[in-house]
Short mmCIF file of C-alpha atoms in Angstrom, two decimals:
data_model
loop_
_atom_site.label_atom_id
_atom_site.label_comp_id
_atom_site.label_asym_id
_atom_site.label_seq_id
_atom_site.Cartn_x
_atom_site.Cartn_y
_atom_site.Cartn_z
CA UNK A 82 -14.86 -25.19 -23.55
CA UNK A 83 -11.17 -25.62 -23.41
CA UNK A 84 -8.83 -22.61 -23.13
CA UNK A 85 -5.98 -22.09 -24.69
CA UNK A 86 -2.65 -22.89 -21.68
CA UNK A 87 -1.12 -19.80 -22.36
CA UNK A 88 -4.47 -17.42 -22.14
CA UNK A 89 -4.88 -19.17 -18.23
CA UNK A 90 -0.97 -18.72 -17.43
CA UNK A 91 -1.14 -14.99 -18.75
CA UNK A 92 -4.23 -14.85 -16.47
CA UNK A 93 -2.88 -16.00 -13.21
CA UNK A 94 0.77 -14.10 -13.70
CA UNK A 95 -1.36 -10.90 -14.28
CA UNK A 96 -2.98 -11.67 -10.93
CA UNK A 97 0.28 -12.69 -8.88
CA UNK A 98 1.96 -9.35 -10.75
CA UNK A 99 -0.96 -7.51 -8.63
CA UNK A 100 -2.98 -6.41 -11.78
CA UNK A 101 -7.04 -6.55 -11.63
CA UNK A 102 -8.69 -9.27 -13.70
CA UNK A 103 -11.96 -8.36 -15.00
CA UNK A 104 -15.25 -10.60 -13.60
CA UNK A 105 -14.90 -11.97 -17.02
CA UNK A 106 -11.48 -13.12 -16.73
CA UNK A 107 -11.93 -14.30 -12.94
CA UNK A 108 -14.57 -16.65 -13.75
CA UNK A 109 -12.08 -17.61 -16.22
CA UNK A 110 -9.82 -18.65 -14.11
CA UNK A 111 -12.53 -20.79 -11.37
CA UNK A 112 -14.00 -22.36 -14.41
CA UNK A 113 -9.76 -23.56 -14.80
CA UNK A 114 -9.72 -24.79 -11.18
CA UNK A 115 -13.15 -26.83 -11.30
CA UNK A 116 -12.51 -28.12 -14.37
CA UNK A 117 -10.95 -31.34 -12.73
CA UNK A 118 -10.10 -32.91 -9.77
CA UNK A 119 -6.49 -33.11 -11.36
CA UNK A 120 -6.40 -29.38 -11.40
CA UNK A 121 -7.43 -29.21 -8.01
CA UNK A 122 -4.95 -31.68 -6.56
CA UNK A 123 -2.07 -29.67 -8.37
CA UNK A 124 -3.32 -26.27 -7.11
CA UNK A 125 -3.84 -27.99 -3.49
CA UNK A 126 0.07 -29.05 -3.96
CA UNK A 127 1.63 -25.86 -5.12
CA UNK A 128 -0.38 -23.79 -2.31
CA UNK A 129 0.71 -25.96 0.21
CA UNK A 130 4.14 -25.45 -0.48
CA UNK A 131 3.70 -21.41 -1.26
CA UNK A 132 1.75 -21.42 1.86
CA UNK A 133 4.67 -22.89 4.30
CA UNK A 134 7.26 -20.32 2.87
CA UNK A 135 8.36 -17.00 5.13
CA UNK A 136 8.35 -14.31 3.02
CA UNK A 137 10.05 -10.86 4.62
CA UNK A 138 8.22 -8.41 3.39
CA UNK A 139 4.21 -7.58 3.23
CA UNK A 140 4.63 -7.20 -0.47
CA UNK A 141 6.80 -10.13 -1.69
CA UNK A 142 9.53 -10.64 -4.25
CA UNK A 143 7.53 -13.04 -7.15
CA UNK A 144 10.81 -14.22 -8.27
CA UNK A 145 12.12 -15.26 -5.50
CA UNK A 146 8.76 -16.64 -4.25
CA UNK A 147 8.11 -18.42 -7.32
CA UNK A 148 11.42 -19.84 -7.54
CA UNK A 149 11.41 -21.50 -3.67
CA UNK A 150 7.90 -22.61 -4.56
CA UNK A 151 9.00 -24.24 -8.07
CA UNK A 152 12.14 -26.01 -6.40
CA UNK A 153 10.00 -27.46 -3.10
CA UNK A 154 7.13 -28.68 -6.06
CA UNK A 155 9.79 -30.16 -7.77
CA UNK A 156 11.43 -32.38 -5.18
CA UNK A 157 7.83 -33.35 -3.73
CA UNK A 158 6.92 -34.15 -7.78
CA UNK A 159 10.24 -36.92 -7.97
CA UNK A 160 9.11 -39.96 -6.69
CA UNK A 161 5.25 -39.55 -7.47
CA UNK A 162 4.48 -37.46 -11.06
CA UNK A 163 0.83 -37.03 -11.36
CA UNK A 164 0.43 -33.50 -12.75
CA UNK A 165 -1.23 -33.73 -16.16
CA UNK A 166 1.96 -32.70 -18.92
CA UNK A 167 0.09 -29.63 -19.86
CA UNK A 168 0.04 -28.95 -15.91
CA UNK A 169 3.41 -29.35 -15.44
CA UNK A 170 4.22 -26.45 -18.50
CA UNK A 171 1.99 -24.49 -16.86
CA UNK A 172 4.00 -24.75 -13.93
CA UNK A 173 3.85 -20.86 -13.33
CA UNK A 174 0.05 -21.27 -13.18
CA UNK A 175 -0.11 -23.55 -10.52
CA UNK A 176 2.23 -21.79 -8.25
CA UNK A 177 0.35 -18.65 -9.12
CA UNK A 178 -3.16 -19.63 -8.69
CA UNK A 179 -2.18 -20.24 -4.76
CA UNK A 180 -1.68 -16.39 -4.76
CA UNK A 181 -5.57 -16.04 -6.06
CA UNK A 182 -7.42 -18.32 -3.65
CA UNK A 183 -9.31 -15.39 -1.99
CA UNK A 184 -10.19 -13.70 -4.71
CA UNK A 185 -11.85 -17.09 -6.85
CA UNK A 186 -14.91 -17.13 -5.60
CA UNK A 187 -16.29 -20.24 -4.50
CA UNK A 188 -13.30 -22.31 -4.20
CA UNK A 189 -13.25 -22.66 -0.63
CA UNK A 190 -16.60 -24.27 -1.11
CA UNK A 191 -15.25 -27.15 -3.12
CA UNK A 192 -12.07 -28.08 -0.47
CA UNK A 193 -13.85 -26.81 2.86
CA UNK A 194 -10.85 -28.54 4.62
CA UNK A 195 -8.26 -25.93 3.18
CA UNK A 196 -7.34 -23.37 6.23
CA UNK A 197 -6.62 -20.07 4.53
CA UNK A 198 -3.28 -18.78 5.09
CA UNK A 199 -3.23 -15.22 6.63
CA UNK A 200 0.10 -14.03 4.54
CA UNK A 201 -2.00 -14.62 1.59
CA UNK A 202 -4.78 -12.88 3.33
CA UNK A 203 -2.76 -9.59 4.00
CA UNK A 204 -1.55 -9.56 0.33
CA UNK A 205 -4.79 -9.38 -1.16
CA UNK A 206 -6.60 -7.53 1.37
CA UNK A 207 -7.35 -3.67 0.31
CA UNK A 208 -4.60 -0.87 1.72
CA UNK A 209 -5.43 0.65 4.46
CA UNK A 210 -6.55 4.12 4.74
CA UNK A 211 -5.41 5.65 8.37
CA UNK A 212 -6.97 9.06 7.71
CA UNK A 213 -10.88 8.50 7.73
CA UNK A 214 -12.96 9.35 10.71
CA UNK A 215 -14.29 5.80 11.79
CA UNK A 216 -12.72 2.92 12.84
CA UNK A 217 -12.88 0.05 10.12
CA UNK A 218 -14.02 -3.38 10.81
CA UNK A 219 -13.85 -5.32 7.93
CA UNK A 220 -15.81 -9.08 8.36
CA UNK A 221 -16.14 -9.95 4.71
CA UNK A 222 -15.73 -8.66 1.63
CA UNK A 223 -19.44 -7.25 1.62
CA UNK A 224 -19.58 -5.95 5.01
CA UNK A 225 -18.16 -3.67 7.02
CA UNK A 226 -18.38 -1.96 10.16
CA UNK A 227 -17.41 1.70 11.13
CA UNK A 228 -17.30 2.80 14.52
CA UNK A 229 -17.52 6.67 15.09
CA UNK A 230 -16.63 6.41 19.14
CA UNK A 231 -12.58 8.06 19.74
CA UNK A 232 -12.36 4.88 22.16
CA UNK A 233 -13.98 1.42 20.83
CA UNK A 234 -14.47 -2.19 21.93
CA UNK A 235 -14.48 -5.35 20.33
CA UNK A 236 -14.99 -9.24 21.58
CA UNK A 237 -15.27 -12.28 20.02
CA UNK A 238 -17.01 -14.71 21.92
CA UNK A 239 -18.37 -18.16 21.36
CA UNK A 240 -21.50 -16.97 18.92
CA UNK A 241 -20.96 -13.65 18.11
CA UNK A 242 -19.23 -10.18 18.20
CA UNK A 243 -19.82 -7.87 20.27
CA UNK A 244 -18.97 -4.19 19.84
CA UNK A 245 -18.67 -1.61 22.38
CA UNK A 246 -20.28 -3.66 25.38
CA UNK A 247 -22.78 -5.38 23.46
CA UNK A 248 -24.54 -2.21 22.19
CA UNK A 249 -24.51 -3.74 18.48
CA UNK A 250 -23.91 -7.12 18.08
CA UNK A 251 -22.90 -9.28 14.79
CA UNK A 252 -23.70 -12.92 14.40
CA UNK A 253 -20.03 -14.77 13.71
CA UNK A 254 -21.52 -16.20 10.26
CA UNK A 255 -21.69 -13.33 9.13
CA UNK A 256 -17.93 -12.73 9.08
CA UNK A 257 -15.49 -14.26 7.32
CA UNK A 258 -12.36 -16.50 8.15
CA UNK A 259 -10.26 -13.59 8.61
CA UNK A 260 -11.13 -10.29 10.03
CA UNK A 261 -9.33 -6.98 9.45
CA UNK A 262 -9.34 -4.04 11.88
CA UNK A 263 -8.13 -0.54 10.50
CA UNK A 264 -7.66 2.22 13.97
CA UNK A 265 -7.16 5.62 12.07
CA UNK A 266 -5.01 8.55 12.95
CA UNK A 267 -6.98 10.05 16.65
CA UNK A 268 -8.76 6.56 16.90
CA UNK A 269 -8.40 4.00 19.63
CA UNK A 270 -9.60 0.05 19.88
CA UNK A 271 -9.62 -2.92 22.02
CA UNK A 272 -9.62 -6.41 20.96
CA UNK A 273 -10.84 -9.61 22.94
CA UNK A 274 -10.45 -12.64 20.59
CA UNK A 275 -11.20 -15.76 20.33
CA UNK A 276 -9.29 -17.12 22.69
CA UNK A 277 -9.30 -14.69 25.49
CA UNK A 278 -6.51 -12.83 24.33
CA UNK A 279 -6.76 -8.99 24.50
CA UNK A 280 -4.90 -6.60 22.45
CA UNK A 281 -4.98 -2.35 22.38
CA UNK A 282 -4.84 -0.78 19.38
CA UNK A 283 -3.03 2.42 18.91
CA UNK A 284 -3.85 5.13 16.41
CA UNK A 285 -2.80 4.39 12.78
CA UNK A 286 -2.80 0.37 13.14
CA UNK A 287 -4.12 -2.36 11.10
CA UNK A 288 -4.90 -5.97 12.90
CA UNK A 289 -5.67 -8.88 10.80
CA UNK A 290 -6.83 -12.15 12.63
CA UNK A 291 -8.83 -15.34 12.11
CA UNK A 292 -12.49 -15.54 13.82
CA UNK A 293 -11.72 -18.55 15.10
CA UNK A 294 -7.87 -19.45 15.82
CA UNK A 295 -7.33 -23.06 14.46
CA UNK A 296 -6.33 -26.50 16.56
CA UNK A 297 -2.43 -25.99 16.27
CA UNK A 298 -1.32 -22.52 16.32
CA UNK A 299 -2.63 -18.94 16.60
CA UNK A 300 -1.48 -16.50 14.68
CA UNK A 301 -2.28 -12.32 13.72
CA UNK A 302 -1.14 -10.13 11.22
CA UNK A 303 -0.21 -6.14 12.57
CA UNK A 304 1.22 -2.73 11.39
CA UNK A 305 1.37 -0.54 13.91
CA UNK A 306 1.38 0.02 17.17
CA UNK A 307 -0.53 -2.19 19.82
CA UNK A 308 -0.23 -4.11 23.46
CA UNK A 309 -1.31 -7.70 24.13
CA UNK A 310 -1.72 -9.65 26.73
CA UNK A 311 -1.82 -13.48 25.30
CA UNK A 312 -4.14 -15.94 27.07
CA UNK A 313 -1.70 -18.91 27.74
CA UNK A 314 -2.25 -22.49 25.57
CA UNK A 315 0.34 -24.73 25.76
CA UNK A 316 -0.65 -26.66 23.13
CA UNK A 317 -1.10 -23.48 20.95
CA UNK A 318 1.90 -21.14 20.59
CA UNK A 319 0.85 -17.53 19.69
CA UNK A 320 2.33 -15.77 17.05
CA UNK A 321 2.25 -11.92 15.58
CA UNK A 322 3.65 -11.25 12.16
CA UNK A 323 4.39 -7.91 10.83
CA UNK A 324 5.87 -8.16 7.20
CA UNK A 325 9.49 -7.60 8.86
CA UNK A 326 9.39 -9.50 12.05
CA UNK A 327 8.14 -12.75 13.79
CA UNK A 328 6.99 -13.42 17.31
CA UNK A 329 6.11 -16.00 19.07
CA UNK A 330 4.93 -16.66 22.58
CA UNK A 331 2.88 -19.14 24.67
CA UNK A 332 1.05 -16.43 26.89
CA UNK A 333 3.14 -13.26 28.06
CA UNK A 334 2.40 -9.71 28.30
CA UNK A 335 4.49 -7.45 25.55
CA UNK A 336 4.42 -4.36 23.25
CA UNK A 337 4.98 -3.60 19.58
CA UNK A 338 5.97 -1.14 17.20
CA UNK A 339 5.72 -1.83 13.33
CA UNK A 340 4.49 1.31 11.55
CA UNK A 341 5.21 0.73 7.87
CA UNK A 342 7.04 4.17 7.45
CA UNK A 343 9.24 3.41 10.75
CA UNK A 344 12.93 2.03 9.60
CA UNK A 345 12.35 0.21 12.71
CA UNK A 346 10.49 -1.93 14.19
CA UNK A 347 10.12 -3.20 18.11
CA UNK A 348 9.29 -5.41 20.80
CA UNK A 349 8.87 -4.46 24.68
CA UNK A 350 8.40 -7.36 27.01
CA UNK A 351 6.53 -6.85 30.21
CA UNK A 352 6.00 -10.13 31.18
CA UNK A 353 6.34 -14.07 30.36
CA UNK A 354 8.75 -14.84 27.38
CA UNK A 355 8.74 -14.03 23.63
CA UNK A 356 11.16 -14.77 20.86
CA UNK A 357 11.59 -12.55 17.98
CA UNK A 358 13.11 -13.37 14.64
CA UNK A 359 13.30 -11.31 11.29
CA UNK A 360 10.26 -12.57 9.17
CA UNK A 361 10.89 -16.13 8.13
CA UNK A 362 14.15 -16.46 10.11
CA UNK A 363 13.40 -18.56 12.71
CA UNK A 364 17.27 -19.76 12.64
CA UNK A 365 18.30 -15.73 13.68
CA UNK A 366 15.46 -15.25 16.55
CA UNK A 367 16.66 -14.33 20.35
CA UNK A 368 14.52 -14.40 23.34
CA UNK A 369 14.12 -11.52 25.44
CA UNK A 370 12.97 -11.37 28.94
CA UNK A 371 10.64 -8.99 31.14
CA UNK A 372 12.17 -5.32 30.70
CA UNK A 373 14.05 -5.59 27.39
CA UNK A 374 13.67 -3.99 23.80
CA UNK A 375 14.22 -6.31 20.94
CA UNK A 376 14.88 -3.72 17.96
CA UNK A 377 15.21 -4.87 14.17
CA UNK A 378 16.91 -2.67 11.91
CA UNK A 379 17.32 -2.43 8.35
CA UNK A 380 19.66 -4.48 7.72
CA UNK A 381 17.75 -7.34 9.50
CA UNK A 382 20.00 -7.70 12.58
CA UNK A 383 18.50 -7.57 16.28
CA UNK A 384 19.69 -5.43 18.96
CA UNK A 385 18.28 -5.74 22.43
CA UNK A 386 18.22 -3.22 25.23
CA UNK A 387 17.48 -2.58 28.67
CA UNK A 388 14.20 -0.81 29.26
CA UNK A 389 10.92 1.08 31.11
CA UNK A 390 8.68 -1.39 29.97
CA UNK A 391 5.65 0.05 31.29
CA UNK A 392 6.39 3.26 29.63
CA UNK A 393 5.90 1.84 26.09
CA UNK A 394 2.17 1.56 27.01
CA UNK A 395 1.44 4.48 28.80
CA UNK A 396 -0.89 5.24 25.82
CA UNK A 397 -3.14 3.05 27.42
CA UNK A 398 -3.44 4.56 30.36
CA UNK A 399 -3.85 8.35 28.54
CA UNK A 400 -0.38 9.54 29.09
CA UNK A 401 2.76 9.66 27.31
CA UNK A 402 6.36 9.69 29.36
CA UNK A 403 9.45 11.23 27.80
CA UNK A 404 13.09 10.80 28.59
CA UNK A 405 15.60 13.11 26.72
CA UNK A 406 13.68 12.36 23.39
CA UNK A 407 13.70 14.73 20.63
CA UNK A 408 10.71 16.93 20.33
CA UNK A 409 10.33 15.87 16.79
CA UNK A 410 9.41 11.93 18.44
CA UNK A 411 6.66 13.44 20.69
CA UNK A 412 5.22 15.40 18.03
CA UNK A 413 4.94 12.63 15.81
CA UNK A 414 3.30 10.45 18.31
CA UNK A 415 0.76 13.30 19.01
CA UNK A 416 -0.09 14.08 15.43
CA UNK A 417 -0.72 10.47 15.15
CA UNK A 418 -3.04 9.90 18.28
CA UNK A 419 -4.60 13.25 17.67
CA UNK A 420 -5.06 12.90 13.88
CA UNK A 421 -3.88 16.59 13.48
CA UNK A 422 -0.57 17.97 11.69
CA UNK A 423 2.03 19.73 13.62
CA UNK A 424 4.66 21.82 11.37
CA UNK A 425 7.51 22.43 13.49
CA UNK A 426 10.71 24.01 12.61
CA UNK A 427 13.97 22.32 12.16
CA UNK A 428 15.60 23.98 15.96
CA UNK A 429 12.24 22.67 17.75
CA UNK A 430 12.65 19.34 16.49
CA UNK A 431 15.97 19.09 17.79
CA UNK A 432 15.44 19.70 21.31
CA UNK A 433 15.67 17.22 23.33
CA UNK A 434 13.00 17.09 26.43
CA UNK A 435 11.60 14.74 29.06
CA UNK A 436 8.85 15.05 31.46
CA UNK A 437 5.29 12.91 31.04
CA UNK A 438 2.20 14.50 29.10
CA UNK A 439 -1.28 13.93 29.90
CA UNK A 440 -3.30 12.87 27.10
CA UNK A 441 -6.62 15.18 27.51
CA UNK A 442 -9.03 15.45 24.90
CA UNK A 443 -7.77 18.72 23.27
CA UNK A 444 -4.71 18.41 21.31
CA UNK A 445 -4.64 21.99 21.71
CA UNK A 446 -4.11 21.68 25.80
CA UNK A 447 -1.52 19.57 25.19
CA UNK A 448 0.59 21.40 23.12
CA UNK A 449 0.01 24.60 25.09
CA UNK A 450 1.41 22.70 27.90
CA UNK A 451 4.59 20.95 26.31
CA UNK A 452 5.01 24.86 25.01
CA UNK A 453 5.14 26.11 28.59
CA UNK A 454 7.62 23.85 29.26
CA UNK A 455 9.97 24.03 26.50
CA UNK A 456 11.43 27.44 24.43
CA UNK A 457 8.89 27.30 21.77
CA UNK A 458 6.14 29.05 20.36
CA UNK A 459 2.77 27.44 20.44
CA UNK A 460 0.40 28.63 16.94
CA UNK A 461 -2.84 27.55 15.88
CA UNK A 462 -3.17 27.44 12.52
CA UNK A 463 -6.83 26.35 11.48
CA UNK A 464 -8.62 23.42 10.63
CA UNK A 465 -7.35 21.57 14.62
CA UNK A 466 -3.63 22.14 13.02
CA UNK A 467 -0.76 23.78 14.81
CA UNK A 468 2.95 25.33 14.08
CA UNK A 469 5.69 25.31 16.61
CA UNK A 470 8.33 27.64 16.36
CA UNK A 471 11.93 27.67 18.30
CA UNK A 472 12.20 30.55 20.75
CA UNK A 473 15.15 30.60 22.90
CA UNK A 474 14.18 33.45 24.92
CA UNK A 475 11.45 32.22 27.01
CA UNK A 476 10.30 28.69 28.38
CA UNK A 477 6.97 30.57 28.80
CA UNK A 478 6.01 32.15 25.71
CA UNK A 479 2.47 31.63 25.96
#
């Protein structure tokens, strides 16, 4: 039965505008697309040409998107027109329905040579939730993994994937193009993909990558904080995208900061050669090499320093370095590796210390030693939280 153009374009806008369809109304919309091979060949167009735009931010701006889309399907559409007329007034619905290809069902099956684009991944995968106990690996939409262990591994290999030195291992059929790894608050992960490359996962980080990298380029999707060290391909250039920022290397050793909540965002290089570039600016990128900081602020300009390299992943090796930093920075880091909350008072957070902190098991250790160090007062409040307070008159209160 035919439907009515405007009942499909109110369908697909309500899906680009982020609102749930109903099952009723999303088999609506893949009976639309396998209607006819016209319908296909226009959607195939328009997500093509969505699908090669940069878009800064992890939750785009559908005006803007849609009107960069409409003008690149336009020029394409001048010297061959073959878009059905009641296509072409549906030209919302075309552009749209490239924001909904994961979520038709099916339609993946009918074009099994379209390579899913990982921006469009990220936009319709689920939030994550950083404050759960397990570690989240998400292979499909109907299975997931959760690891329990503080410390986990993970490696793609040829056939399969193999968690935590082999001790349960997943057939790669049974996952999906993309995969999606969620670290929560006091968790820690490493990756081995596809290619050899291996990447560590701080606490509070999200990782979204293919299961198999394709023949041109590689490319992952993060928030967070993590270290990688990229297996070198020549003929493959490696890239990381984090909603704000671009990088791209051929095989190099390098850091990176991209917490959501974080005004900024950063790069450390440790080895090799990276350049960075606000998200879809490839024109405004600079190259850094071995012991520089490439910062992006919010306004979108780069600033690049001089740095300790290895001290941005010190978490790896279970200790965290400080130099002059305000208390306020290592509590935050703490409360997010230890998945605890620290209340501190406004004259703690201001001090300024530096030293290096062992990261033992017990949060409470740790603190007890940054309080023997510093003029605070160490409390324990319940539940694995704590309080510091400022106390000028000691450096060993406890």
């Amino acid at each position: 039965m035919k439907r009515p153009e405007h009942i499909i374009e109110d369908l697909i806008t309500r899906q680009l505008d982020g609102t749930p369809l109903t099952d009723t109304e999303r088999r609506e919309l893949q009976e639309w697309l396998e209607a006819s091979e016209a319908n296909r060949d226009a959607f195939l167009r328009a997500y093509k040409a969505w699908g090669n735009t940069r878009l800064a931010e992890t939750r785009f701006n559908t005006g803007q998107a849609l009107e960069h889309v409409m003008a690149r399907i336009a020029e394409a559409s001048r010297p061959r027109s073959f878009l059905r007329p009641q296509l072409r007034r549906l030209g919302i619905g075309i552009v749209a329905a490239a924001c909904v290809m994961l979520a038709v069902v099916g339609y993946y099956r009918l074009q099994p040579s379209t390579v899913p684009d990982i921006e469009m991944f990220i936009r319709q995968a689920d939030t994550p939730v950083f404050t759960q106990k397990e570690v989240q690996l998400v292979l499909s939409e109907q299975k997931t993994l959760l690891l329990e262990t503080q410390k986990s591994t993970i490696r793609y290999d040829s056939t399969a994937i193999r968690i935590n030195n082999a001790e349960k291992t997943i057939p790669k059929k049974e996952a999906a193009t993309f995969n999606q790894l969620v670290v929560p608050y006091g968790k820690q992960t490493t990756l081995t993909l596809a290619d050899g490359t291996r990447v560590w996962i701080n606490a509070g980080s999200r990782l979204v990558y293919p299961v198999v990298f394709e023949k041109q380029k590689r490319e992952i999707y993060v928030e967070g904080e993590i270290y990688m060290e990229v297996a070198h391909d020549a003929e493959r250039p490696f890239s990381v995208h984090t909603g704000k920022m671009d990088v791209c290397v051929l095989g190099t050793k390098f850091y990176i900061s991209s917490y959501g909540r974080d005004r900024t965002q950063e790069v450390v290089l440790l080895s090799g050669s990276v350049s960075v570039a606000p998200a879809g600016r490839s024109d405004r990128g600079i190259r850094i090499v071995p012991g520089q900081q490439a910062i992006l602020g919010t306004s979108e300009s780069l600033e690049v320093r001089e740095v300790e390299a290895e001290s941005y992943i010190s978490w790896i090796h279970g200790y965290l370095p400080f130099d002059n930093d305000p208390l306020s920075n290592i509590l935050e880091r703490l409360s997010r590796y230890y998945n605890c909350r620290i209340e501190c008072t406004p004259e703690a957070e201001a001090l300024t210390l530096s030293g290096k902190l062992e990261l033992k098991d017990d949060p409470a250790e740790v603190l007890k030693i940054l309080s023997a160090t510093a003029p605070i007062n160490l409390q324990i409040t319940g539940s694995g939280n704590f309080r510091i307070d400022y106390n000028p008159t000691t450096n060993n209160p406890n």
